[in-house]
């Protein structure tokens, strides 16, 4: 890549771990190791076998020493992955298979290893269980390690000791051993070509709060050692060779963030209550079980929204009832949170899964998606509902139906749920008979009938991301119309107010789980509108709690009255900013 072209070059990847890192690149250039294949003479076979055994022994030693030298208690929690690698390495089938093939076919160790690993990998591919299937990746990591030792005859891990100062690790991919082995005091961020939110690097990075952006495609080909990069783990942006003013901008942001973080972790543990004693629950939105550590650390009372699409997106086959059950049971049994709201499949629109055939539609956001799809594809829906019900026996789960547009859909979804309950009862499978059922209020039509819907369900959850999209007729992922995306639009605020008022008149609770809930600026409005719960990305919980604790609800109600007299979102925002800057100068002075 031309250096000039790459001054201040901005790359966009998947944000997987929040925060900003600025540092020098430490490029882990692994490259592909060429596997030489050759046949052996009879007298070479034993020597070759010994070479393979020595490589395995060396790998075991390496992994054990990585485990022993884990520098941090937090990281140690993830060392079980290394144990899994050790087990595979010492697995008799794996080990003996390689030796057996070497002896029978008279081929070198690398070649035999290649054959055995390919066989293992293709069996893993077929495994139903997503967790087990992912273990195929572990076999691959072991293969790479053994290969490096066999080919190069030297330590296969990264030379973490060679790292000077704090660096940003840039790699094609990082094995769990690579990640764990690093002295994390020296790592300020991770950037990789491949990977997604579920890859080990991402999980570890999040648990350790090291900013990370993955899935950048060719970043390893674009940067060189010692070049400066900025990682924005919230935006998924990596800036290579930033201009001095860009660096200054991010540096200031980073300093602010780290000073705030300490304070936030303290606030996370405090009650979510206004100065005049109004309690509002603060929950977390999650997509992965692995996020539960963060949810706990950042002080969520419950899971206000578990987006289950990722269960479908991350696998090649459809999840079975038992797949669902195992995942939801873990949530049900997690005592760190008081409740978990499981939203049934919300595929379609901006979320797709290759395993579910949805016809090509001109306008997918308004097409066969979410609850409409579930009501049509009953087997998919029933597997999920039965999985949730089974798990509900073990702890406080709630069910949430997405994208309903009217009463018929609610009744239909509930009827399917009732059938699942009848079946489970007949099969003598225990479940929570009183499980709470809610609906997302995110299609504008529902806001006009919340009085009726409140009789039919136990709670509402307002999905402002979609509600704003459909109300204002703007595609939520289309950058050209993003300027029209206004949460403070008078019609949006009126819809929220009507939803809450009707819900309370019908004696049910309302959560707001769109992005709007996690925006500190909007907190006084949401408090004034008397929502019962706000659910958001866990990282923003302390920020929102801080604002909640600094406000009085009676003031918020007055402010809402004034906001409702404004004719546009811009006017409302100006008023809000003025008020918030006066009350929380450190949070809003710079237009935060
Ligand atoms: C919403 O629409 O506001 C919502 C929370 O759901 P999602 O973003 O998953 O569509
Ligand atoms: Mg939605």
Coordinates of C-alpha atoms and ligand atoms in Angstrom, one line a residue:
X1 CA 0.0 0.0 0.0
X2 CA 1.3 3.4 -1.0
X3 CA 2.4 5.2 2.1
X4 CA 1.2 8.5 0.9
X5 CA -2.2 7.3 0.2
X6 CA -2.3 5.9 3.7
X7 CA -1.7 9.0 5.6
X8 CA -4.6 9.3 8.0
X9 CA -6.2 6.3 6.3
X10 CA -9.4 5.3 7.9
X11 CA -10.5 1.6 7.9
X12 CA -13.8 0.3 8.9
X13 CA -14.3 -3.0 10.7
X14 CA -16.4 -4.6 13.3
X15 CA -16.2 -2.9 16.7
X16 CA -15.9 -5.7 19.3
X17 CA -14.4 -4.0 22.4
X18 CA -15.1 -0.5 23.4
X19 CA -12.6 2.3 24.0
X20 CA -9.9 4.2 22.2
X21 CA -6.3 3.1 21.8
X22 CA -3.5 5.0 20.2
X23 CA -0.2 3.2 19.8
X24 CA 2.6 1.8 17.6
X25 CA 1.8 -1.2 15.5
X26 CA 3.2 -4.5 16.6
X27 CA 2.6 -6.6 13.5
X28 CA 2.3 -10.3 14.0
X29 CA 3.2 -11.6 10.6
X30 CA 2.5 -15.2 10.7
X31 CA 1.8 -15.7 7.1
X32 CA 0.9 -19.2 5.8
X33 CA 3.4 -21.9 6.6
X34 CA 4.1 -23.9 3.5
X35 CA 3.6 -27.6 4.3
X36 CA 6.2 -29.6 2.4
X37 CA 5.1 -33.1 1.5
X38 CA 7.5 -35.9 0.9
X39 CA 7.8 -39.6 1.2
X40 CA 10.1 -41.3 3.6
X41 CA 12.6 -44.1 3.2
X42 CA 12.1 -47.0 5.6
X43 CA 15.0 -46.0 7.7
X44 CA 13.7 -42.4 8.1
X45 CA 10.3 -43.4 9.5
X46 CA 11.4 -43.7 13.2
X47 CA 13.4 -40.5 13.1
X48 CA 10.4 -38.7 11.6
X49 CA 8.1 -40.2 14.3
X50 CA 10.5 -38.9 16.9
X51 CA 10.4 -35.5 15.3
X52 CA 6.7 -35.4 15.5
X53 CA 6.6 -36.5 19.2
X54 CA 9.2 -33.9 20.0
X55 CA 7.0 -31.2 18.4
X56 CA 4.0 -32.3 20.4
X57 CA 6.1 -32.3 23.6
X58 CA 7.4 -28.8 22.7
X59 CA 3.8 -27.6 22.1
X60 CA 2.7 -28.9 25.5
X61 CA 5.6 -27.2 27.2
X62 CA 4.9 -24.0 25.4
X63 CA 1.2 -24.0 26.3
X64 CA 2.0 -24.9 29.9
X65 CA 4.4 -22.1 30.2
X66 CA 1.9 -19.7 28.6
X67 CA -0.6 -20.8 31.3
X68 CA 2.0 -20.4 34.1
X69 CA 3.0 -17.0 33.0
X70 CA -0.5 -15.5 32.6
X71 CA 0.1 -12.0 33.9
X72 CA -3.3 -11.1 35.0
X73 CA -6.1 -12.6 37.2
X74 CA -8.8 -11.5 34.8
X75 CA -7.0 -13.3 31.9
X76 CA -6.5 -16.4 34.0
X77 CA -10.3 -16.9 33.9
X78 CA -9.9 -17.7 30.2
X79 CA -7.0 -20.2 30.7
X80 CA -9.5 -23.1 30.3
X81 CA -9.1 -22.5 26.5
X82 CA -5.4 -23.5 26.9
X83 CA -6.4 -26.6 28.8
X84 CA -8.7 -27.5 26.0
X85 CA -5.7 -27.2 23.6
X86 CA -3.6 -29.3 25.8
X87 CA -6.3 -32.0 25.9
X88 CA -6.5 -32.0 22.1
X89 CA -2.8 -32.2 21.7
X90 CA -2.6 -35.2 24.0
X91 CA -5.7 -36.8 22.6
X92 CA -4.7 -40.4 21.8
X93 CA -6.7 -40.5 18.6
X94 CA -5.2 -37.3 17.3
X95 CA -1.7 -38.2 18.3
X96 CA -1.8 -41.9 17.2
X97 CA -3.6 -41.1 14.0
X98 CA -0.7 -38.9 12.8
X99 CA 1.9 -41.4 13.8
X100 CA -0.1 -44.2 12.2
X101 CA -0.5 -42.4 8.9
X102 CA 3.2 -41.5 8.8
X103 CA 4.2 -45.1 9.3
X104 CA 1.7 -46.6 7.0
X105 CA 2.0 -44.2 4.1
X106 CA 5.6 -43.4 4.7
X107 CA 5.1 -39.6 4.6
X108 CA 6.6 -36.8 6.6
X109 CA 5.1 -35.5 9.8
X110 CA 3.7 -32.2 8.3
X111 CA 1.9 -34.1 5.6
X112 CA 0.4 -36.7 8.0
X113 CA -0.6 -33.9 10.4
X114 CA -2.3 -32.1 7.5
X115 CA -4.3 -35.2 6.7
X116 CA -5.5 -35.8 10.2
X117 CA -6.4 -32.2 10.9
X118 CA -8.4 -31.9 7.7
X119 CA -10.3 -35.0 8.8
X120 CA -10.9 -33.5 12.3
X121 CA -12.0 -30.2 10.8
X122 CA -14.5 -31.7 8.4
X123 CA -16.1 -33.7 11.3
X124 CA -16.3 -30.5 13.4
X125 CA -18.0 -28.8 10.5
X126 CA -20.9 -31.2 10.8
X127 CA -21.4 -30.8 14.5
X128 CA -24.8 -29.4 15.4
X129 CA -23.9 -27.7 18.6
X130 CA -22.4 -24.3 17.9
X131 CA -20.0 -24.3 20.8
X132 CA -18.6 -27.7 19.9
X133 CA -18.4 -26.7 16.2
X134 CA -16.3 -23.7 17.1
X135 CA -13.8 -26.0 18.8
X136 CA -12.8 -26.9 15.2
X137 CA -11.0 -23.6 15.3
X138 CA -9.0 -24.8 18.4
X139 CA -7.8 -27.8 16.4
X140 CA -6.7 -25.4 13.7
X141 CA -4.7 -23.3 16.2
X142 CA -3.0 -26.4 17.5
X143 CA -2.2 -27.4 13.9
X144 CA -0.6 -24.0 13.3
X145 CA 1.5 -24.3 16.5
X146 CA 2.7 -27.8 15.7
X147 CA 3.4 -26.8 12.1
X148 CA 5.5 -23.8 13.1
X149 CA 7.6 -26.0 15.4
X150 CA 8.0 -28.7 12.8
X151 CA 8.8 -26.3 10.0
X152 CA 10.9 -23.8 11.8
X153 CA 12.0 -25.8 14.8
X154 CA 11.6 -22.9 17.1
X155 CA 9.2 -21.4 19.6
X156 CA 5.9 -21.0 17.9
X157 CA 4.3 -18.3 20.0
X158 CA 4.7 -14.7 19.5
X159 CA 7.7 -13.0 21.0
X160 CA 5.9 -11.0 23.5
X161 CA 9.1 -10.2 25.3
X162 CA 10.3 -8.3 22.3
X163 CA 7.5 -5.8 22.7
X164 CA 8.7 -2.4 23.8
X165 CA 6.3 0.0 25.4
X166 CA 2.6 -0.1 24.7
X167 CA 1.6 -1.4 21.3
X168 CA -1.4 -2.2 19.2
X169 CA -1.3 -5.8 18.1
X170 CA -2.1 -6.1 14.5
X171 CA -2.6 -9.7 13.3
X172 CA -4.4 -11.8 10.7
X173 CA -6.0 -13.6 13.6
X174 CA -5.1 -14.3 17.1
X175 CA -5.3 -17.7 18.8
X176 CA -6.5 -17.8 22.4
X177 CA -3.0 -18.8 23.4
X178 CA -1.6 -15.7 21.6
X179 CA -4.0 -13.4 23.3
X180 CA -3.5 -14.9 26.7
X181 CA 0.2 -15.1 26.4
X182 CA 0.5 -11.4 25.9
X183 CA 1.6 -9.2 28.7
X184 CA -1.6 -7.2 28.5
X185 CA 0.1 -4.3 30.3
X186 CA 1.9 -3.8 27.0
X187 CA -1.1 -4.1 24.8
X188 CA -3.3 -1.1 24.2
X189 CA -5.5 -2.6 21.5
X190 CA -6.2 -5.4 19.0
X191 CA -6.8 -5.2 15.3
X192 CA -7.3 -8.2 13.1
X193 CA -8.0 -9.0 9.5
X194 CA -10.6 -11.7 10.4
X195 CA -13.0 -12.5 13.2
X196 CA -16.3 -11.3 14.6
X197 CA -17.9 -10.6 17.9
X198 CA -17.7 -14.2 18.9
X199 CA -14.1 -14.9 18.2
X200 CA -11.9 -15.5 21.2
X201 CA -9.9 -12.3 20.8
X202 CA -13.1 -10.3 20.9
X203 CA -14.4 -12.0 24.0
X204 CA -11.1 -11.7 25.9
X205 CA -10.7 -8.1 24.7
X206 CA -14.1 -7.2 26.0
X207 CA -13.7 -9.0 29.3
X208 CA -10.4 -7.1 29.8
X209 CA -11.7 -3.9 28.3
X210 CA -9.0 -3.6 25.7
X211 CA -10.3 -1.7 22.6
X212 CA -10.5 -4.0 19.6
X213 CA -11.7 -3.8 16.0
X214 CA -11.7 -7.0 13.9
X215 CA -12.8 -8.1 10.5
X216 CA -10.8 -5.4 8.7
X217 CA -9.9 -7.7 5.8
X218 CA -6.4 -6.6 4.9
X219 CA -5.1 -4.5 7.7
X220 CA -2.0 -6.7 8.1
X221 CA -1.1 -5.8 4.5
X222 CA -1.6 -2.1 5.1
X223 CA 0.4 -1.3 8.2
X224 CA 4.0 -1.6 9.1
X225 CA 5.7 -2.1 12.5
X226 CA 6.0 1.0 14.5
X227 CA 3.5 3.0 12.5
X228 CA 1.0 4.8 14.6
X229 CA -2.6 3.6 14.6
X230 CA -5.7 4.8 16.4
X231 CA -8.5 2.3 17.3
X232 CA -12.0 3.4 18.1
X233 CA -13.5 0.3 19.5
X234 CA -17.0 1.9 19.7
X235 CA -17.1 3.0 16.1
X236 CA -15.1 0.1 14.5
X237 CA -12.7 2.6 13.1
X238 CA -8.9 2.2 12.7
X239 CA -6.9 5.2 11.6
X240 CA -3.5 4.5 10.2
X241 CA -0.8 7.2 10.4
X242 CA -3.1 9.8 11.8
X243 CA -2.4 13.5 11.2
X244 CA -1.3 15.3 14.4
X245 CA -4.6 17.1 14.8
X246 CA -6.5 13.8 14.6
X247 CA -4.2 12.2 17.1
X248 CA -4.7 15.1 19.4
X249 CA -8.5 14.8 19.1
X250 CA -8.4 11.1 20.0
X251 CA -5.8 11.6 22.7
X252 CA -8.1 14.0 24.4
X253 CA -11.0 11.6 24.0
X254 CA -8.9 8.8 25.4
X255 CA -7.8 10.8 28.5
X256 CA -11.4 11.7 29.2
X257 CA -12.5 8.1 28.9
X258 CA -9.9 6.6 31.2
X259 CA -10.5 9.2 33.9
X260 CA -14.3 8.6 33.6
X261 CA -14.0 4.8 33.6
X262 CA -12.9 4.5 37.3
X263 CA -15.7 6.8 38.3
X264 CA -18.2 4.8 36.2
X265 CA -17.3 1.5 37.7
X266 CA -18.1 3.1 41.1
X267 CA -21.4 4.5 39.9
X268 CA -22.3 1.1 38.3
X269 CA -22.9 -0.3 41.7
X270 CA -25.2 2.4 42.9
X271 CA -29.0 2.4 42.8
X272 CA -30.7 3.7 39.8
X273 CA -32.9 6.3 41.5
X274 CA -33.5 10.1 41.0
X275 CA -32.8 12.6 43.8
X276 CA -36.5 12.6 44.7
X277 CA -36.7 8.8 45.0
X278 CA -38.1 7.7 41.6
X279 CA -36.8 4.2 40.8
X280 CA -36.2 3.3 37.2
X281 CA -34.7 -0.1 36.3
X282 CA -31.6 -0.1 34.1
X283 CA -31.1 -3.1 32.0
X284 CA -28.6 -4.3 29.4
X285 CA -29.0 -5.2 25.8
X286 CA -26.9 -8.2 24.8
X287 CA -26.3 -10.4 21.8
X288 CA -23.9 -13.0 23.3
X289 CA -23.7 -14.9 26.5
X290 CA -20.1 -13.9 26.7
X291 CA -21.2 -10.3 27.4
X292 CA -22.6 -11.3 30.9
X293 CA -19.3 -10.4 32.6
X294 CA -19.5 -6.9 31.3
X295 CA -23.2 -6.7 32.1
X296 CA -22.5 -7.5 35.8
X297 CA -19.5 -5.2 36.0
X298 CA -21.4 -2.3 34.6
X299 CA -24.3 -2.6 37.0
X300 CA -27.3 -3.8 34.9
X301 CA -30.2 -5.0 37.0
X302 CA -31.4 -7.4 34.3
X303 CA -31.2 -8.1 30.6
X304 CA -33.8 -5.8 29.1
X305 CA -33.2 -7.2 25.6
X306 CA -31.5 -10.3 24.5
X307 CA -31.3 -10.2 20.7
X308 CA -31.4 -13.9 19.7
X309 CA -30.6 -13.3 16.0
X310 CA -27.0 -14.1 16.7
X311 CA -27.8 -17.6 17.6
X312 CA -29.1 -18.1 14.1
X313 CA -26.5 -15.9 12.3
X314 CA -23.5 -17.7 13.8
X315 CA -24.2 -21.2 12.5
X316 CA -24.7 -23.1 9.4
X317 CA -27.8 -25.1 10.5
X318 CA -30.9 -23.9 12.3
X319 CA -30.7 -24.1 16.1
X320 CA -32.7 -26.9 17.7
X321 CA -35.0 -26.6 20.7
X322 CA -32.2 -28.0 22.9
X323 CA -29.6 -25.5 21.5
X324 CA -32.0 -22.7 22.5
X325 CA -32.7 -24.3 25.9
X326 CA -29.0 -24.7 26.8
X327 CA -28.3 -21.0 26.0
X328 CA -31.3 -19.6 27.8
X329 CA -30.8 -21.8 30.8
X330 CA -27.4 -20.3 31.3
X331 CA -29.1 -16.9 31.4
X332 CA -32.0 -18.1 33.6
X333 CA -29.5 -19.4 36.2
X334 CA -27.3 -16.4 36.2
X335 CA -27.9 -14.8 39.6
X336 CA -26.0 -11.6 38.7
X337 CA -29.1 -10.3 37.0
X338 CA -32.7 -10.3 38.3
X339 CA -34.4 -11.1 34.9
X340 CA -33.7 -11.8 31.3
X341 CA -35.9 -10.7 28.5
X342 CA -35.5 -13.0 25.5
X343 CA -36.7 -11.5 22.3
X344 CA -37.8 -14.1 19.8
X345 CA -36.2 -14.1 16.4
X346 CA -36.1 -10.7 14.7
X347 CA -34.6 -11.7 11.4
X348 CA -35.2 -9.6 8.3
X349 CA -34.7 -5.9 7.6
X350 CA -31.0 -5.3 8.4
X351 CA -30.5 -8.8 10.0
X352 CA -30.2 -12.0 7.9
X353 CA -29.4 -15.6 8.3
X354 CA -28.3 -17.8 5.5
X355 CA -30.2 -20.8 6.8
X356 CA -33.6 -19.2 6.6
X357 CA -34.9 -18.7 3.2
X358 CA -36.6 -15.3 2.9
X359 CA -37.7 -14.4 -0.6
X360 CA -35.9 -11.5 -2.2
X361 CA -37.9 -8.4 -1.4
X362 CA -37.7 -4.9 -2.8
X363 CA -38.4 -3.5 0.7
X364 CA -37.1 -6.0 3.3
X365 CA -37.6 -3.6 6.2
X366 CA -41.3 -3.9 5.5
X367 CA -41.3 -7.4 4.4
X368 CA -41.5 -10.9 5.8
X369 CA -39.5 -10.4 8.9
X370 CA -39.5 -10.9 12.7
X371 CA -42.8 -12.1 14.1
X372 CA -44.3 -12.3 10.6
X373 CA -41.6 -14.8 9.6
X374 CA -42.0 -16.8 12.8
X375 CA -45.7 -17.1 12.4
X376 CA -45.1 -18.4 8.9
X377 CA -42.2 -20.7 9.7
X378 CA -43.8 -22.3 12.7
X379 CA -41.1 -25.0 13.2
X380 CA -38.4 -22.4 13.7
X381 CA -40.7 -20.4 16.0
X382 CA -41.8 -23.4 18.1
X383 CA -38.2 -24.6 18.6
X384 CA -37.3 -21.3 20.1
X385 CA -40.4 -20.9 22.2
X386 CA -40.1 -24.5 23.6
X387 CA -36.4 -23.8 24.3
X388 CA -37.3 -20.6 26.2
X389 CA -40.1 -22.4 28.1
X390 CA -37.9 -25.3 29.2
X391 CA -35.3 -22.8 30.4
X392 CA -37.8 -20.7 32.2
X393 CA -38.1 -23.3 34.9
X394 CA -34.6 -22.4 36.1
X395 CA -34.9 -18.7 36.5
X396 CA -36.7 -15.4 35.7
X397 CA -37.0 -15.3 31.9
X398 CA -39.5 -13.1 30.0
X399 CA -40.6 -13.5 26.4
X400 CA -40.6 -10.5 24.0
X401 CA -42.2 -10.6 20.5
X402 CA -40.6 -8.2 18.0
X403 CA -42.2 -6.1 15.2
X404 CA -45.8 -6.8 15.9
X405 CA -48.1 -4.5 13.9
X406 CA -51.5 -5.3 15.4
X407 CA -53.6 -7.4 17.8
X408 CA -54.0 -10.4 15.5
X409 CA -50.3 -11.0 15.4
X410 CA -50.1 -10.8 19.2
X411 CA -52.9 -13.3 19.6
X412 CA -51.4 -15.6 17.0
X413 CA -48.0 -15.6 18.6
X414 CA -49.6 -16.2 22.0
X415 CA -51.6 -19.1 20.6
X416 CA -48.5 -20.7 19.3
X417 CA -46.9 -20.2 22.7
X418 CA -49.9 -21.8 24.4
X419 CA -49.7 -24.8 22.1
X420 CA -46.0 -25.2 23.1
X421 CA -47.0 -25.0 26.8
X422 CA -49.7 -27.7 26.3
X423 CA -47.2 -30.0 24.6
X424 CA -44.6 -29.5 27.3
X425 CA -47.2 -30.1 30.0
X426 CA -48.2 -33.3 28.3
X427 CA -44.6 -34.3 28.1
X428 CA -44.2 -33.5 31.8
X429 CA -41.5 -31.0 31.1
X430 CA -41.5 -28.3 33.8
X431 CA -41.6 -24.6 32.8
X432 CA -42.7 -21.4 34.4
X433 CA -46.5 -21.2 33.8
X434 CA -46.5 -17.5 34.8
X435 CA -43.8 -16.5 32.3
X436 CA -44.3 -12.8 31.4
X437 CA -45.0 -12.0 27.7
X438 CA -44.3 -8.7 26.2
X439 CA -44.3 -7.0 22.8
X440 CA -42.0 -4.6 21.1
X441 CA -43.7 -1.3 20.4
X442 CA -41.7 -0.4 17.3
X443 CA -44.2 -0.3 14.4
X444 CA -46.1 3.0 14.6
X445 CA -49.5 1.3 14.2
X446 CA -49.1 -0.3 17.7
X447 CA -48.7 3.1 19.4
X448 CA -52.3 3.9 18.4
X449 CA -53.7 0.8 20.0
X450 CA -51.6 0.5 23.1
X451 CA -54.7 0.8 25.2
X452 CA -56.0 -2.5 23.6
X453 CA -52.6 -4.2 23.5
X454 CA -52.0 -3.5 27.2
X455 CA -54.9 -5.9 28.0
X456 CA -53.2 -8.7 26.1
X457 CA -49.6 -8.7 27.3
X458 CA -47.6 -8.3 30.5
X459 CA -45.2 -5.5 29.4
X460 CA -44.2 -3.3 26.5
X461 CA -40.7 -2.6 25.2
X462 CA -40.4 0.4 23.0
X463 CA -37.9 -0.2 20.2
X464 CA -37.1 3.4 19.2
X465 CA -34.6 2.3 16.5
X466 CA -37.3 0.9 14.4
X467 CA -40.1 3.1 15.7
X468 CA -38.2 6.2 14.5
X469 CA -37.4 4.5 11.2
X470 CA -41.0 3.7 10.4
X471 CA -42.5 6.8 11.8
X472 CA -40.2 9.2 10.0
X473 CA -39.9 7.0 6.9
X474 CA -36.1 6.9 7.0
X475 CA -34.0 3.8 6.5
X476 CA -32.1 3.4 9.8
X477 CA -28.9 2.2 8.0
X478 CA -29.0 4.7 5.1
X479 CA -26.4 7.4 5.8
X480 CA -28.0 9.8 3.3
X481 CA -31.1 10.2 5.4
X482 CA -29.5 9.9 8.7
X483 CA -29.9 13.6 9.4
X484 CA -33.6 13.0 9.6
X485 CA -33.2 10.4 12.3
X486 CA -34.5 12.4 15.2
X487 CA -35.4 10.7 18.5
X488 CA -36.7 14.0 19.8
X489 CA -39.1 14.5 16.9
X490 CA -42.4 15.6 18.5
X491 CA -44.3 12.7 17.0
X492 CA -41.8 10.2 18.4
X493 CA -42.0 11.7 21.9
X494 CA -45.8 11.7 21.7
X495 CA -45.8 8.1 20.7
X496 CA -43.6 7.2 23.7
X497 CA -45.9 9.2 26.0
X498 CA -49.0 7.6 24.8
X499 CA -47.5 4.1 25.1
X500 CA -46.4 4.7 28.7
X501 CA -49.8 6.3 29.7
X502 CA -51.8 3.5 28.2
X503 CA -49.5 0.9 29.7
X504 CA -49.8 2.4 33.2
X505 CA -53.6 2.7 32.8
X506 CA -53.6 -1.0 32.0
X507 CA -51.3 -1.7 34.9
X508 CA -48.4 -3.0 32.9
X509 CA -44.8 -1.8 32.7
X510 CA -42.9 -0.2 29.8
X511 CA -39.2 -0.6 28.9
X512 CA -37.4 1.5 26.3
X513 CA -34.7 -0.6 24.7
X514 CA -33.7 1.3 21.5
X515 CA -30.4 3.2 21.3
X516 CA -32.2 6.3 22.6
X517 CA -32.2 4.7 26.1
X518 CA -28.4 4.8 26.3
X519 CA -28.1 8.5 25.3
X520 CA -27.4 10.5 28.4
X521 CA -28.9 13.6 26.9
X522 CA -32.3 12.0 26.6
X523 CA -32.4 10.7 30.2
X524 CA -34.5 13.6 31.6
X525 CA -37.1 13.1 28.9
X526 CA -37.3 9.4 29.6
X527 CA -37.6 10.0 33.3
X528 CA -40.2 12.7 32.8
X529 CA -42.2 10.3 30.6
X530 CA -42.1 7.8 33.5
X531 CA -40.7 4.8 31.8
X532 CA -40.2 1.8 34.1
X533 CA -37.0 0.5 32.6
X534 CA -34.3 1.6 30.2
X535 CA -32.2 -1.0 28.5
X536 CA -29.0 -0.3 26.8
X537 CA -25.5 -1.3 25.8
X538 CA -23.9 -2.2 29.2
X539 CA -21.0 0.2 28.7
X540 CA -23.2 3.2 28.9
X541 CA -25.1 2.1 32.0
X542 CA -22.9 4.1 34.5
X543 CA -23.2 7.2 32.4
X544 CA -27.0 7.0 32.3
X545 CA -27.1 6.1 36.1
X546 CA -25.0 9.1 36.9
X547 CA -27.5 11.4 35.1
X548 CA -30.5 9.6 36.7
X549 CA -29.0 10.0 40.1
X550 CA -28.3 13.7 39.5
X551 CA -31.9 14.6 38.5
X552 CA -35.2 15.0 40.2
X553 CA -38.2 13.4 38.6
X554 CA -40.4 16.3 39.3
X555 CA -38.0 18.6 37.4
X556 CA -38.0 16.1 34.5
X557 CA -41.8 16.1 34.3
X558 CA -41.8 19.9 34.1
X559 CA -39.1 19.8 31.4
X560 CA -41.2 17.3 29.4
X561 CA -44.1 19.7 29.5
X562 CA -41.9 22.4 28.1
X563 CA -40.4 20.0 25.5
X564 CA -43.9 19.1 24.4
X565 CA -44.6 22.7 23.5
X566 CA -41.7 22.7 21.0
X567 CA -42.4 22.3 17.3
X568 CA -39.2 20.5 16.3
X569 CA -36.5 18.1 17.4
X570 CA -33.9 20.9 17.0
X571 CA -35.7 23.2 19.4
X572 CA -36.1 20.4 21.9
X573 CA -32.5 19.4 21.6
X574 CA -31.3 23.0 22.1
X575 CA -33.4 23.3 25.3
X576 CA -32.2 20.0 26.6
X577 CA -28.5 20.8 25.9
X578 CA -28.8 24.1 27.6
X579 CA -30.3 22.5 30.7
X580 CA -28.0 19.5 30.8
X581 CA -24.8 21.7 30.3
X582 CA -25.8 23.7 33.3
X583 CA -26.5 20.7 35.5
X584 CA -23.7 18.4 34.3
X585 CA -21.0 20.6 32.8
X586 CA -18.4 17.9 32.8
X587 CA -20.6 15.6 30.8
X588 CA -22.1 18.0 28.3
X589 CA -19.8 21.0 28.0
X590 CA -18.0 19.6 24.9
X591 CA -21.2 18.5 23.3
X592 CA -21.0 15.0 24.7
Ligands
LIG1 C1 -35.3 -1.3 18.2 O1 -35.8 -1.4 17.1 O2 -35.2 -0.2 18.8 C2 -34.6 -2.4 18.9 C3 -34.3 -2.3 20.1 O3 -34.4 -3.5 18.2 P1 -33.4 -3.7 17.0 O4 -32.4 -2.6 17.1 O5 -32.7 -5.1 17.3 O6 -34.2 -3.7 15.8
LIG2 MG1 -36.3 -3.3 16.3

